[in-house]
mmCIF file of N, CA and C in Angstrom:
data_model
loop_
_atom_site.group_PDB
_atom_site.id
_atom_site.type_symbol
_atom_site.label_atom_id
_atom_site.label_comp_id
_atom_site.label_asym_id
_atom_site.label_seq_id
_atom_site.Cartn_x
_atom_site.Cartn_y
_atom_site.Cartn_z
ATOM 1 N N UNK A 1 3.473 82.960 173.005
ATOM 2 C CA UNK A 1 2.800 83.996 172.253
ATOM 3 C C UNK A 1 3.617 85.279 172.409
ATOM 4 N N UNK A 2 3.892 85.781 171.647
ATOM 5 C CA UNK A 2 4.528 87.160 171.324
ATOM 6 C C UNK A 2 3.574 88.627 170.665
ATOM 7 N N UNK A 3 3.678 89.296 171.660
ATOM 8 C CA UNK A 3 3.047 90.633 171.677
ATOM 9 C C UNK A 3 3.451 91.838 171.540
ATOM 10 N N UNK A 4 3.690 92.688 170.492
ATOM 11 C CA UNK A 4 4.026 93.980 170.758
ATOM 12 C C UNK A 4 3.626 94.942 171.576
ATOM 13 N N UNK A 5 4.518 95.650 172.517
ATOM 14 C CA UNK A 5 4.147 96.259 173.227
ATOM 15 C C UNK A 5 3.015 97.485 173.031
ATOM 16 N N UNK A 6 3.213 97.818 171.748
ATOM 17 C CA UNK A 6 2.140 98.868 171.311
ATOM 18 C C UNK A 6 0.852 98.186 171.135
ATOM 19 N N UNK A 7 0.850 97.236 170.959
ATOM 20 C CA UNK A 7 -0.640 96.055 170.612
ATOM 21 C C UNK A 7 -0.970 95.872 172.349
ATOM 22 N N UNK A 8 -0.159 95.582 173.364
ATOM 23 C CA UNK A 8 -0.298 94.829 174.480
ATOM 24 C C UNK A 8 -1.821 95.713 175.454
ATOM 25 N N UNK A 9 -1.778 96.916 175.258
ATOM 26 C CA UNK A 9 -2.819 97.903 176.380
ATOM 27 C C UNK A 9 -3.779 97.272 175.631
ATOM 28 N N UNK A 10 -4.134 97.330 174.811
ATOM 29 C CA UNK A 10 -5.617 96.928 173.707
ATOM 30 C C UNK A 10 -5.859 95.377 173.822
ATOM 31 N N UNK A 11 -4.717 94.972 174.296
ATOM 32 C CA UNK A 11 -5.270 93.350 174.117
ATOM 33 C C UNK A 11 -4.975 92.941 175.954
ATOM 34 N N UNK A 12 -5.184 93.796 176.921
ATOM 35 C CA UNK A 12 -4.398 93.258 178.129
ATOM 36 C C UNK A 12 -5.699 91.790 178.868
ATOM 37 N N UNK A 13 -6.175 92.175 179.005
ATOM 38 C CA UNK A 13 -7.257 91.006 179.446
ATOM 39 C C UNK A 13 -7.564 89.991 178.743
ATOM 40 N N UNK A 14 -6.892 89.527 177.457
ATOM 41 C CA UNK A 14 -6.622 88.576 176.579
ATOM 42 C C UNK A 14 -5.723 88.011 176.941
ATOM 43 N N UNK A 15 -4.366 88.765 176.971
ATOM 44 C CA UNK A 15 -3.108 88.375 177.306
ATOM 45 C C UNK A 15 -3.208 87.836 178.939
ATOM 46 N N UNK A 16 -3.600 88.063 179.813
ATOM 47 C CA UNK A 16 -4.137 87.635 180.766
ATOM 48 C C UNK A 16 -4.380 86.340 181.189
ATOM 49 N N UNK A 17 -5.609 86.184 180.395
ATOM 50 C CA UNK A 17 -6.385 85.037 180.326
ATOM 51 C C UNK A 17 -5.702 84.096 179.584
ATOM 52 N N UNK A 18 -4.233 84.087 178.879
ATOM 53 C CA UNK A 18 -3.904 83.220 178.050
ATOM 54 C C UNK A 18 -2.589 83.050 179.162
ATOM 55 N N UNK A 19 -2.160 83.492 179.754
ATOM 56 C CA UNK A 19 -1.325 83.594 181.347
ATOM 57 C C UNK A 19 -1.816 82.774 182.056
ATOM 58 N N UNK A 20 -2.983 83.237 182.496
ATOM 59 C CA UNK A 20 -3.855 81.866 183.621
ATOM 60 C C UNK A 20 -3.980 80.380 182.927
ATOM 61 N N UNK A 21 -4.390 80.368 181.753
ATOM 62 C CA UNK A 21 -4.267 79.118 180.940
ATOM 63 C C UNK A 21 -3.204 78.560 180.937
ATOM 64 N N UNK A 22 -1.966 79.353 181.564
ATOM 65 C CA UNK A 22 -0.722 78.405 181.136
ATOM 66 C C UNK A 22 0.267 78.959 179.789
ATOM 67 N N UNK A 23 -0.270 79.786 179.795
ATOM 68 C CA UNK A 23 0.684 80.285 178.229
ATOM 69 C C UNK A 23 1.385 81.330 178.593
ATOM 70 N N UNK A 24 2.716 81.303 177.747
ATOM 71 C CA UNK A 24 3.946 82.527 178.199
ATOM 72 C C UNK A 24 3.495 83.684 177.312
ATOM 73 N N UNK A 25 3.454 84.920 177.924
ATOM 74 C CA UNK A 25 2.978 85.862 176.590
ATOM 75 C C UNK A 25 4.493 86.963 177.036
ATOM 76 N N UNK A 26 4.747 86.617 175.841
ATOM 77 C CA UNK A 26 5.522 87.834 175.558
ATOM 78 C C UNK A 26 5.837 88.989 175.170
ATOM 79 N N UNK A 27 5.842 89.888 175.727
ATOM 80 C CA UNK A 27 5.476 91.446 175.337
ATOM 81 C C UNK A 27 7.219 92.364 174.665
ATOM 82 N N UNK A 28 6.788 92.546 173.181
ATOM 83 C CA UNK A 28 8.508 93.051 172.196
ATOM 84 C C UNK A 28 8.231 94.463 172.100
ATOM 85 N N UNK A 29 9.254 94.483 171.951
ATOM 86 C CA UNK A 29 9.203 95.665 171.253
ATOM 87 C C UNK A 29 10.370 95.848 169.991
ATOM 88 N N UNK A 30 10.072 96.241 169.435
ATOM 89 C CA UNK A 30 11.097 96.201 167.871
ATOM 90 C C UNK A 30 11.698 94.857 168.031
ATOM 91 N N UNK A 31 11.034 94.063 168.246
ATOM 92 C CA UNK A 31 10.998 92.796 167.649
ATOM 93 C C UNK A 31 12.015 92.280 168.495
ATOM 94 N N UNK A 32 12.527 92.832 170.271
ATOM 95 C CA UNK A 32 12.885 92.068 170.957
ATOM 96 C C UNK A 32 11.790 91.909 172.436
ATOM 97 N N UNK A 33 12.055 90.497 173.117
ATOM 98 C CA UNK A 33 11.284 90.859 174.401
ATOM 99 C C UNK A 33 12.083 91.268 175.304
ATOM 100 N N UNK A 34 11.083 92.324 175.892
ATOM 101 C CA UNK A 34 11.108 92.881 177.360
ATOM 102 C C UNK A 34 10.661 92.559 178.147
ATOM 103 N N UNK A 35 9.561 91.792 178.463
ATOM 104 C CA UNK A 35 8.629 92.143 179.273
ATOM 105 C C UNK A 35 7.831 90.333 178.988
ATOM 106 N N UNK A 36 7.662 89.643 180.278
ATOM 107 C CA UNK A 36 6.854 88.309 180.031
ATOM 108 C C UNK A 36 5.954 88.271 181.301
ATOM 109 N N UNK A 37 4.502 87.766 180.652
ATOM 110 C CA UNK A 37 3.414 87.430 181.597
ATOM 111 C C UNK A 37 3.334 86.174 181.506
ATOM 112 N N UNK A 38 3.498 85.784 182.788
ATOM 113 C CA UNK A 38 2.583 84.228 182.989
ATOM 114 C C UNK A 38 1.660 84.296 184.199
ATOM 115 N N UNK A 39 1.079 82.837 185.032
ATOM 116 C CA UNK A 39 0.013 83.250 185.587
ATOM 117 C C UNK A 39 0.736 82.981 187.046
ATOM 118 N N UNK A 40 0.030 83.715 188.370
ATOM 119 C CA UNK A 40 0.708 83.814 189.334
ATOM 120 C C UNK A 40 1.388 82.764 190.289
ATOM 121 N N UNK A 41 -0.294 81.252 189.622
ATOM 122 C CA UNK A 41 0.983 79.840 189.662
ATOM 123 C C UNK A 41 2.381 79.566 189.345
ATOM 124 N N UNK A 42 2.535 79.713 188.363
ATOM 125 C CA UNK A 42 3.794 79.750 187.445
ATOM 126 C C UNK A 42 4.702 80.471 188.301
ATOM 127 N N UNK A 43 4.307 81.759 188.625
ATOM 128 C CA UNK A 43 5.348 82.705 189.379
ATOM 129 C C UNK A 43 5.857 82.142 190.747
ATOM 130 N N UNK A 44 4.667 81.637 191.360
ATOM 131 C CA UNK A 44 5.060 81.002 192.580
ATOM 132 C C UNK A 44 5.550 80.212 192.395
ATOM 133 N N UNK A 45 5.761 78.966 191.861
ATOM 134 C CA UNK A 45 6.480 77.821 191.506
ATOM 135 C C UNK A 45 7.706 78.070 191.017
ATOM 136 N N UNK A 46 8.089 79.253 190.598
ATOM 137 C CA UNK A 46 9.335 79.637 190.118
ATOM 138 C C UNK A 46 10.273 80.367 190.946
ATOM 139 N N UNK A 47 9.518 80.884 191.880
ATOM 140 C CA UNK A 47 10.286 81.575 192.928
ATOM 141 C C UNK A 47 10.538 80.584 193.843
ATOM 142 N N UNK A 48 9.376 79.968 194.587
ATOM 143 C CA UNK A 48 10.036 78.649 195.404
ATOM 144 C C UNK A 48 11.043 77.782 195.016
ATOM 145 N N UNK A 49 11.210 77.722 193.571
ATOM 146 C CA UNK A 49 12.423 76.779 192.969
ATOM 147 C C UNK A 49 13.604 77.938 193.059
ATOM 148 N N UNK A 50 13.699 78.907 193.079
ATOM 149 C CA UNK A 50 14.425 79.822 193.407
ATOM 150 C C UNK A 50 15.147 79.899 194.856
ATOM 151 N N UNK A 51 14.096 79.709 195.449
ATOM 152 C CA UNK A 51 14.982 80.521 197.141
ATOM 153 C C UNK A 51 15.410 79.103 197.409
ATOM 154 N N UNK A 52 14.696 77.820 196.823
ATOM 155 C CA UNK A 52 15.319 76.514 196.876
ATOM 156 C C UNK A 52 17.147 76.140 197.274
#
């Protein structure tokens, strides 16, 4: 899912909840991303495959 950053404050507890579900939300701006939420599972699992 892709989000403009100007849309993202108004929709943050949506974007959230679609994070915990498992979904990548991506936050653009002029139509590139900056900025990605996922849920803090995801994060952990990605960092442990990291320091791996």
């Amino acid at each position: 899912m892709k989000v403009a950053t100007s849309e993202a404050k108004a929709k943050l507890p949506e974007l959230i909840r679609a994070a915990e579900q498992g979904q990548t939300v991506e936050l653009t701006r002029y139509g590139s991303t900056q900025a990605v939420i996922i849920s803090r599972e995801r994060y952990e699992r990605l960092t442990r495959e990291l320091m791996q």
